[in-house]
Amino acid sequence: MTTIPAAVVALVVLSAAGLVPTVGLVGLRWITVPLLPLSGSVAAAAAATGFLALGGTFMGWFVGVAVTAAGVVGVHWARRPDRRPWRVSRLRAVGPGIVYRVIGVMGMVGIVGTSAWSLRGLSTATVGFDARALWLTRAGWFLQSHHQLLIKMRVPDVVLIQSAYPPLVSASTAVAWSVTGTHTMRLGVVVVALLNACVLIVAAFALVEAGRRFTLRLATPPAVGRLSVAPSVVGVVAAVLLVFVASGVTEPFLTNGYADPIWSLAGVGAVAYGLQLQEGASDRSVAFILILVAGLSKNEGVANAVPLVVLVASRAAIGHRRGDQHRGWWHPVAVGAGVLVAVGAWPTLMKAIHARGATTTLSVTSHLWTRTTASFHGMAPYLHVLVLALPIAVAGGVVLSRVRRTGGLGNDWWAWAAVGGGLVTVGGDLVLGSGAIAPWLETTVHRVTEFDALAGWWIVAIWGVVASGAPAQTRRRSEDASSSTEPREDEPVDEKPVDDEPVELGPVHATPAVGGR
Amino acid sequence: MVVLVVGVALAATALVGLAVQATRGNGVVGVQRDAATIHGAALDNAFYHCVDVQVRSLVAPGDPVLLGGNLSDLITLMKSSGSWITVADPPSSATATVKLRDDVTGPGACLGTVVVATYLHPHDGIVLRTGTGASLPGSGPPPAPPL
């Protein structure tokens, strides 16, 4: 089978594995489609972990994980008929209207189109150094016997200490190779690039969601008129631009089989859905799926996944405590704990089997200051966006907080906390690690800072969406002042979380709540 | 009024910043299609394919082998054939030791490198065989792709 049909088959198989759990968790939304292969890749990573831990065959585990996940969701649907996704068809009858959907279609078409254009680097058959030496080579290990896999993970002769890195990229490639019989590096590169594109589409679409939800809130009362459409338009434009920006930040690794883009982009998506959009079960599920993708892709992804889980679960729990659903505050905390267990399974297994490269030596040495300054100067050139994002965030936070709350968007301090968490974990690894700092920085710093750079651009973009609502907000306030004494919707007093149904109608459910957190 | 002015200014600043960086990003992606990148990728693929074919001419996927040589050669062997080769453990179970020989001139080499396998034959003692089936003219390893 040639590469293109093989890649299509691989994506279909991964999507099939992710179909039921994704629909069960997220519902029937636009972003469910690109999330399907990502959930399938999480299943593949879980299969790799189970195979390495207990034996059997990798594909047996993959099918088993997918069937088990589907079965759990099926039982849930049987016990809770109100959670079945086909309820959506009834709810759509009271949906938010044609403009809302048209904006969604425009946004998705624009994002998919620019993402496809950004993959044109695939026309050059590049296989990255680490991709050929590790990420794709290890895919073949998962298709060998359990005994041989253990040997390759352990024996020092194989020289690759990075083989202890999380398995998602290799496992997804192994699925592709197994179901198509096409064991080529080229297929691996293409499948990984398509997964990168899927996570990029999901992350960018959060801007479209933010814009159109903002418009929906501004559209009542109708006196605001056409100005209310501005956040939607800016959301679509910013999302399309963000795709180009992300492609530039992550190339050439977006299309040469590296694992850095997928965890970085997934981290940004988790920030978007878990920390910036209106909190609710569906958006939070998107965030947790993306955190799993990040945490199962690379050690730096693990390091970033931990603060992300804590932040997303904390925000949701705080929302519950503030709102009228006090009893459910522990639900997101429990889910977050489960995500941490899933992310931690692979590193724990690496130590248990004494895998080569499983131990990370961190120490406070006499060179601490030297390593700190070297790390700072190494990372700084890739984080210029923060020079733009910081003043925008400060100005927006001082002047536009009320506008942001009207739009139902979370405080960007949550996103900054995620950026800080990423910098601390990655920077701390560089400072406290035992490897020679200069070559370490030279060969990795441009890749391990991708998350923070992309999150910085996300913050710039989301403030663009928020700021575009200022004219409508100003008009609305003047209308309100002259014509009504009723409480305005943007007053930050009615803050309650929305344990929304996993359906596309997030904004409809979100409308009563104000995302001031 | 302050909200309106700051809002418009902030939206414009954000979109202009994104647009400038998007333009740069689009240019970065475009570099992946220039002639030097295409040539480097083709040479890289041809080299590792050549080494892989030579390894396959010497050992089968199920044969337990040892990988020998310096660090650079070990990495080259892992990159070319590491996904399917069977590593012997314990080492005494190996049917052959696979190495690279560099700086080889003439036909039959992959950019000056050939694969050699050492077998311990019960009657003939140590037998050395050289990989066949593919060659790539030129010298030196291919240019390293970006790390």
Short mmCIF file of C-alpha atoms in Angstrom, two decimals, chain A residues 127-497:
data_model
loop_
_atom_site.label_atom_id
_atom_site.label_comp_id
_atom_site.label_asym_id
_atom_site.label_seq_id
_atom_site.Cartn_x
_atom_site.Cartn_y
_atom_site.Cartn_z
CA VAL A 127 12.64 12.15 8.22
CA GLY A 128 13.99 13.96 11.27
CA PHE A 129 17.06 12.71 13.11
CA ASP A 130 15.23 11.75 16.30
CA ALA A 131 12.28 10.47 14.31
CA ARG A 132 14.45 7.98 12.46
CA ALA A 133 16.62 7.14 15.48
CA LEU A 134 13.86 6.84 18.06
CA TRP A 135 10.24 7.73 17.48
CA LEU A 136 9.66 5.66 14.35
CA THR A 137 12.28 3.01 15.04
CA ARG A 138 10.58 2.23 18.34
CA ALA A 139 7.30 1.65 16.49
CA GLY A 140 8.84 -1.51 15.07
CA TRP A 141 9.77 -2.65 18.57
CA PHE A 142 6.10 -2.63 19.57
CA LEU A 143 5.37 -5.02 16.72
CA GLN A 144 8.06 -7.47 17.79
CA SER A 145 7.73 -10.03 20.58
CA HIS A 146 7.35 -8.90 24.17
CA HIS A 147 10.70 -10.52 25.00
CA GLN A 148 12.46 -8.59 22.22
CA LEU A 149 10.76 -5.35 23.24
CA LEU A 150 12.03 -5.77 26.78
CA ILE A 151 15.54 -6.42 25.48
CA LYS A 152 15.51 -3.33 23.32
CA MET A 153 14.21 -1.19 26.15
CA ARG A 154 16.88 -2.45 28.51
CA VAL A 155 20.17 -3.47 26.93
CA PRO A 156 22.87 -0.81 26.84
CA ASP A 157 24.06 -1.89 23.37
CA VAL A 158 21.07 -0.17 21.75
CA VAL A 159 22.50 3.19 22.94
CA LEU A 160 19.24 5.15 22.76
CA ILE A 161 18.48 6.47 26.23
CA GLN A 162 15.47 8.36 24.86
CA SER A 163 13.67 5.08 24.24
CA ALA A 164 12.24 5.51 27.75
CA TYR A 165 10.25 8.51 26.52
CA PRO A 166 6.44 8.17 26.46
CA PRO A 167 5.06 6.02 23.65
CA LEU A 168 2.23 7.87 21.88
CA VAL A 169 4.03 8.78 18.66
CA SER A 170 5.69 5.39 18.30
CA ALA A 171 2.52 3.52 19.24
CA SER A 172 0.42 5.43 16.70
CA THR A 173 2.99 4.62 14.03
CA ALA A 174 2.96 0.98 15.11
CA VAL A 175 -0.81 0.88 14.59
CA ALA A 176 -0.35 2.39 11.13
CA TRP A 177 2.35 -0.09 10.18
CA SER A 178 0.39 -3.04 11.53
CA VAL A 179 -2.96 -2.34 9.88
CA THR A 180 -1.48 -1.40 6.51
CA GLY A 181 1.54 -3.70 6.34
CA THR A 182 3.53 -0.68 5.16
CA HIS A 183 6.54 -0.46 7.47
CA THR A 184 8.09 2.74 6.15
CA MET A 185 9.47 5.77 7.89
CA ARG A 186 7.57 7.88 5.39
CA LEU A 187 4.23 6.51 6.57
CA GLY A 188 5.21 7.16 10.17
CA VAL A 189 6.13 10.76 9.39
CA VAL A 190 2.87 11.36 7.53
CA VAL A 191 0.71 9.84 10.27
CA VAL A 192 2.45 11.87 12.97
CA ALA A 193 2.09 15.03 10.86
CA LEU A 194 -1.63 14.38 10.43
CA LEU A 195 -2.00 13.89 14.18
CA ASN A 196 -0.16 17.19 14.65
CA ALA A 197 -2.62 18.83 12.27
CA CYS A 198 -5.56 17.38 14.19
CA VAL A 199 -4.38 18.79 17.49
CA LEU A 200 -3.62 22.12 15.83
CA ILE A 201 -7.15 22.25 14.41
CA VAL A 202 -8.66 21.52 17.83
CA ALA A 203 -6.54 24.18 19.55
CA ALA A 204 -7.20 26.85 16.91
CA PHE A 205 -10.92 26.15 16.85
CA ALA A 206 -11.10 27.25 20.49
CA LEU A 207 -10.72 30.82 19.20
CA VAL A 208 -13.70 30.33 16.91
CA GLU A 209 -15.66 28.93 19.85
CA ALA A 210 -14.64 31.86 22.02
CA GLY A 211 -15.67 34.37 19.36
CA ARG A 212 -19.03 32.93 18.51
CA ARG A 213 -19.98 32.34 22.14
CA PHE A 214 -19.05 35.96 22.81
CA THR A 215 -21.24 37.07 19.91
CA LEU A 216 -24.11 35.00 21.23
CA ARG A 217 -23.87 36.74 24.58
CA LEU A 218 -23.64 40.19 23.00
CA ALA A 219 -26.57 39.52 20.70
CA THR A 220 -29.02 39.96 23.55
CA PRO A 221 -30.47 42.55 23.59
CA PRO A 222 -30.48 42.97 19.80
CA ALA A 223 -29.88 46.72 20.06
CA VAL A 224 -26.13 46.07 19.84
CA GLY A 225 -26.64 45.17 16.19
CA ARG A 226 -23.81 44.22 13.87
CA LEU A 227 -21.13 45.08 16.39
CA SER A 228 -21.90 41.86 18.20
CA VAL A 229 -20.54 39.87 15.25
CA ALA A 230 -17.05 41.35 15.69
CA PRO A 231 -15.76 38.75 18.19
CA SER A 232 -16.87 35.96 15.86
CA VAL A 233 -15.11 37.48 12.88
CA VAL A 234 -11.97 38.21 14.89
CA GLY A 235 -12.14 34.70 16.34
CA VAL A 236 -12.11 33.14 12.87
CA VAL A 237 -9.33 35.45 11.63
CA ALA A 238 -7.22 34.90 14.75
CA ALA A 239 -7.70 31.14 14.52
CA VAL A 240 -6.51 31.05 10.92
CA LEU A 241 -3.53 33.25 11.75
CA LEU A 242 -2.72 31.09 14.76
CA VAL A 243 -2.44 28.06 12.47
CA PHE A 244 0.21 29.83 10.42
CA VAL A 245 1.98 31.02 13.56
CA ALA A 246 1.97 27.53 15.06
CA SER A 247 3.29 26.03 11.84
CA GLY A 248 6.16 28.48 11.84
CA VAL A 249 6.98 27.83 15.50
CA THR A 250 6.95 24.05 15.09
CA GLU A 251 8.51 23.54 11.65
CA PRO A 252 10.40 21.55 10.50
CA PHE A 253 9.34 19.25 13.31
CA LEU A 254 5.65 19.53 12.38
CA THR A 255 6.31 17.41 9.31
CA ASN A 256 9.38 15.30 10.07
CA GLY A 257 8.15 12.86 12.68
CA TYR A 258 9.24 14.56 15.91
CA ALA A 259 7.12 14.36 19.05
CA ASP A 260 7.54 17.99 20.15
CA PRO A 261 4.76 19.62 18.13
CA ILE A 262 2.07 17.22 19.28
CA TRP A 263 2.67 17.72 22.99
CA SER A 264 3.18 21.47 22.63
CA LEU A 265 0.02 21.99 20.58
CA ALA A 266 -1.96 19.67 22.83
CA GLY A 267 -0.82 21.71 25.81
CA VAL A 268 -2.04 24.90 24.17
CA GLY A 269 -5.36 23.24 23.38
CA ALA A 270 -5.67 22.19 27.00
CA VAL A 271 -5.07 25.78 28.07
CA ALA A 272 -7.74 26.94 25.64
CA TYR A 273 -10.49 24.48 26.52
CA GLY A 274 -9.64 23.88 30.16
CA LEU A 275 -8.59 27.33 31.33
CA GLN A 276 -10.00 29.97 28.99
CA LEU A 277 -13.35 28.83 27.62
CA GLN A 278 -16.39 28.57 29.83
CA GLU A 279 -15.82 25.63 32.09
CA GLY A 280 -18.14 22.71 31.56
CA ALA A 281 -17.93 18.96 31.22
CA SER A 282 -17.55 18.93 27.44
CA ASP A 283 -14.80 21.55 27.19
CA ARG A 284 -13.08 20.07 30.20
CA SER A 285 -13.14 16.64 28.54
CA VAL A 286 -11.45 18.15 25.49
CA ALA A 287 -8.80 19.58 27.80
CA PHE A 288 -8.21 16.28 29.56
CA ILE A 289 -7.94 14.36 26.26
CA LEU A 290 -5.37 16.88 25.07
CA ILE A 291 -3.47 16.66 28.35
CA LEU A 292 -3.34 12.90 27.88
CA VAL A 293 -1.97 13.42 24.36
CA ALA A 294 0.69 15.78 25.70
CA GLY A 295 1.62 13.65 28.68
CA LEU A 296 1.89 10.45 26.68
CA SER A 297 4.05 11.96 23.93
CA LYS A 298 7.30 13.14 25.51
CA ASN A 299 8.97 13.69 28.87
CA GLU A 300 8.54 17.44 28.49
CA GLY A 301 4.88 16.75 27.82
CA VAL A 302 4.68 14.84 31.09
CA ALA A 303 6.30 17.76 32.90
CA ASN A 304 3.76 20.17 31.40
CA ALA A 305 0.81 17.85 31.84
CA VAL A 306 1.12 17.82 35.61
CA PRO A 307 0.62 21.58 36.18
CA LEU A 308 -2.04 21.61 33.45
CA VAL A 309 -4.06 18.90 35.18
CA VAL A 310 -3.77 20.71 38.50
CA LEU A 311 -4.89 24.01 36.95
CA VAL A 312 -7.80 22.59 34.95
CA ALA A 313 -9.08 20.53 37.87
CA SER A 314 -8.60 23.43 40.28
CA ARG A 315 -10.47 25.87 38.08
CA ALA A 316 -13.35 23.44 37.69
CA ALA A 317 -13.44 22.63 41.38
CA ILE A 318 -13.38 26.31 42.33
CA GLY A 319 -16.17 26.92 39.83
CA HIS A 320 -18.28 24.22 41.44
CA ARG A 321 -17.63 25.54 44.93
CA ARG A 322 -18.65 29.04 43.88
CA GLY A 323 -21.70 27.90 42.00
CA ASP A 324 -24.80 26.01 42.99
CA GLN A 325 -23.32 22.56 42.35
CA HIS A 326 -21.25 22.22 45.51
CA ARG A 327 -21.57 18.46 45.66
CA GLY A 328 -19.92 17.87 42.34
CA TRP A 329 -16.71 19.77 43.02
CA TRP A 330 -14.71 16.58 43.41
CA HIS A 331 -15.70 15.18 39.98
CA PRO A 332 -13.12 17.15 37.97
CA VAL A 333 -10.57 16.54 40.73
CA ALA A 334 -11.14 12.79 40.47
CA VAL A 335 -10.89 12.89 36.68
CA GLY A 336 -7.72 14.93 36.96
CA ALA A 337 -6.26 12.39 39.35
CA GLY A 338 -7.12 9.66 36.85
CA VAL A 339 -5.38 11.59 34.08
CA LEU A 340 -2.29 11.95 36.27
CA VAL A 341 -2.29 8.20 36.92
CA ALA A 342 -2.54 7.53 33.18
CA VAL A 343 0.25 9.96 32.37
CA GLY A 344 2.41 8.58 35.17
CA ALA A 345 1.98 4.95 34.17
CA TRP A 346 4.67 4.94 31.49
CA PRO A 347 7.43 6.63 33.53
CA THR A 348 6.62 4.31 36.43
CA LEU A 349 6.82 1.32 34.14
CA MET A 350 10.18 2.49 32.82
CA LYS A 351 11.59 2.44 36.33
CA ALA A 352 9.94 -0.89 37.11
CA ILE A 353 11.50 -2.68 34.14
CA HIS A 354 14.84 -0.87 34.59
CA ALA A 355 14.62 0.62 31.14
CA ARG A 356 17.65 2.29 29.68
CA GLY A 357 17.45 6.04 30.32
CA ALA A 358 14.64 5.72 32.86
CA THR A 359 16.48 7.49 35.63
CA THR A 360 16.77 11.25 35.50
CA THR A 361 19.50 12.73 37.64
CA LEU A 362 18.60 16.10 39.08
CA SER A 363 21.00 17.82 41.43
CA VAL A 364 21.81 21.22 42.82
CA THR A 365 25.38 21.72 41.71
CA SER A 366 27.87 24.47 42.18
CA HIS A 367 27.12 25.45 38.58
CA LEU A 368 23.54 26.34 39.40
CA TRP A 369 23.91 30.01 38.54
CA THR A 370 25.81 29.24 35.35
CA ARG A 371 23.17 26.76 34.26
CA THR A 372 20.36 29.15 35.16
CA THR A 373 21.77 32.04 33.15
CA ALA A 374 22.64 29.73 30.26
CA SER A 375 19.10 28.35 30.27
CA PHE A 376 17.61 31.84 30.40
CA HIS A 377 19.72 33.07 27.51
CA GLY A 378 19.04 29.85 25.60
CA MET A 379 15.28 30.06 26.00
CA ALA A 380 14.82 33.81 25.61
CA PRO A 381 15.24 34.01 21.80
CA TYR A 382 12.32 31.64 21.34
CA LEU A 383 10.01 33.48 23.70
CA HIS A 384 9.94 36.95 22.14
CA VAL A 385 6.19 36.67 21.94
CA LEU A 386 6.02 37.26 25.68
CA VAL A 387 7.22 40.82 25.06
CA LEU A 388 4.01 41.34 23.10
CA ALA A 389 1.72 39.15 25.18
CA LEU A 390 2.58 40.63 28.58
CA PRO A 391 1.66 44.27 27.88
CA ILE A 392 -1.44 43.17 26.00
CA ALA A 393 -2.49 41.05 28.97
CA VAL A 394 -1.80 43.85 31.43
CA ALA A 395 -3.70 46.44 29.39
CA GLY A 396 -6.53 44.02 28.78
CA GLY A 397 -6.66 42.97 32.41
CA VAL A 398 -6.83 46.56 33.61
CA VAL A 399 -9.32 47.94 31.10
CA LEU A 400 -11.19 45.04 29.50
CA SER A 401 -11.89 42.62 32.35
CA ARG A 402 -15.59 43.41 32.27
CA VAL A 403 -15.66 42.82 28.53
CA ARG A 404 -13.90 39.51 29.04
CA ARG A 405 -16.44 38.44 31.62
CA THR A 406 -19.27 39.42 29.31
CA GLY A 407 -17.76 37.09 26.75
CA GLY A 408 -17.74 34.26 29.25
CA LEU A 409 -13.98 33.81 28.96
CA GLY A 410 -11.74 32.79 31.81
CA ASN A 411 -9.16 35.05 33.36
CA ASP A 412 -5.94 34.80 31.40
CA TRP A 413 -4.05 34.40 34.65
CA TRP A 414 -4.95 30.75 34.29
CA ALA A 415 -3.14 30.64 30.97
CA TRP A 416 -0.20 32.54 32.40
CA ALA A 417 -0.05 30.04 35.23
CA ALA A 418 0.19 27.27 32.62
CA VAL A 419 2.97 29.14 30.82
CA GLY A 420 4.76 29.61 34.13
CA GLY A 421 4.33 25.95 34.96
CA GLY A 422 5.80 24.99 31.61
CA LEU A 423 8.77 27.31 32.01
CA VAL A 424 9.45 26.14 35.54
CA THR A 425 9.31 22.44 34.71
CA VAL A 426 11.31 22.60 31.48
CA GLY A 427 13.67 25.27 32.78
CA GLY A 428 14.09 23.41 36.04
CA ASP A 429 15.02 20.27 34.16
CA LEU A 430 17.69 22.20 32.26
CA VAL A 431 19.03 23.89 35.38
CA LEU A 432 19.00 20.86 37.64
CA GLY A 433 19.80 18.23 35.00
CA SER A 434 23.15 16.51 34.84
CA GLY A 435 23.78 16.82 31.10
CA ALA A 436 26.25 19.36 29.71
CA ILE A 437 24.15 22.50 29.42
CA ALA A 438 25.56 24.03 26.24
CA PRO A 439 24.96 21.12 23.82
CA TRP A 440 21.70 20.33 25.58
CA LEU A 441 20.40 23.81 24.92
CA GLU A 442 21.79 23.87 21.42
CA THR A 443 19.98 20.71 20.39
CA THR A 444 16.68 20.98 22.27
CA VAL A 445 15.78 24.44 23.55
CA HIS A 446 14.01 25.52 20.35
CA ARG A 447 11.74 22.50 20.64
CA VAL A 448 11.06 22.43 24.38
CA THR A 449 10.00 26.08 24.36
CA GLU A 450 7.38 25.51 21.66
CA PHE A 451 4.58 25.15 24.21
CA ASP A 452 5.37 28.42 25.97
CA ALA A 453 5.77 30.30 22.69
CA LEU A 454 2.50 28.93 21.35
CA ALA A 455 0.70 29.63 24.62
CA GLY A 456 1.98 33.21 24.41
CA TRP A 457 0.51 33.57 20.94
CA TRP A 458 -2.72 32.03 22.19
CA ILE A 459 -2.94 34.69 24.88
CA VAL A 460 -2.37 37.41 22.27
CA ALA A 461 -5.09 35.92 20.09
CA ILE A 462 -7.66 35.51 22.84
CA TRP A 463 -7.16 39.12 23.94
CA GLY A 464 -7.77 40.09 20.32
CA VAL A 465 -11.11 38.32 20.47
CA VAL A 466 -11.96 39.90 23.82
CA ALA A 467 -10.97 43.38 22.70
CA SER A 468 -13.08 43.11 19.56
CA GLY A 469 -16.12 42.90 21.79
CA ALA A 470 -15.39 46.27 23.39
CA PRO A 471 -17.36 48.38 20.87
CA ALA A 472 -20.46 46.23 21.24
CA GLN A 473 -20.04 46.19 24.98
CA THR A 474 -19.77 49.99 25.06
CA ARG A 475 -22.88 50.36 22.89
CA ARG A 476 -24.72 47.89 25.05
CA ARG A 477 -23.87 49.62 28.27
CA SER A 478 -25.02 52.95 26.93
CA GLU A 479 -28.27 51.34 25.74
CA ASP A 480 -28.74 49.71 29.10
CA ALA A 481 -28.09 52.93 30.97
CA SER A 482 -30.66 54.81 28.99
CA SER A 483 -33.41 52.22 28.76
CA SER A 484 -33.33 49.69 31.55
CA THR A 485 -32.83 49.25 35.25
CA GLU A 486 -32.67 45.46 35.05
CA PRO A 487 -29.44 43.75 36.09
CA ARG A 488 -27.05 43.42 33.21
CA GLU A 489 -25.81 40.05 32.14
CA ASP A 490 -22.19 41.08 32.44
CA GLU A 491 -22.35 41.83 36.12
CA PRO A 492 -19.93 39.39 37.74
CA VAL A 493 -22.33 38.32 40.40
CA ASP A 494 -24.01 35.29 38.90
CA GLU A 495 -20.94 33.12 38.68
CA LYS A 496 -21.85 29.51 38.66
CA PRO A 497 -20.26 26.63 36.82
#
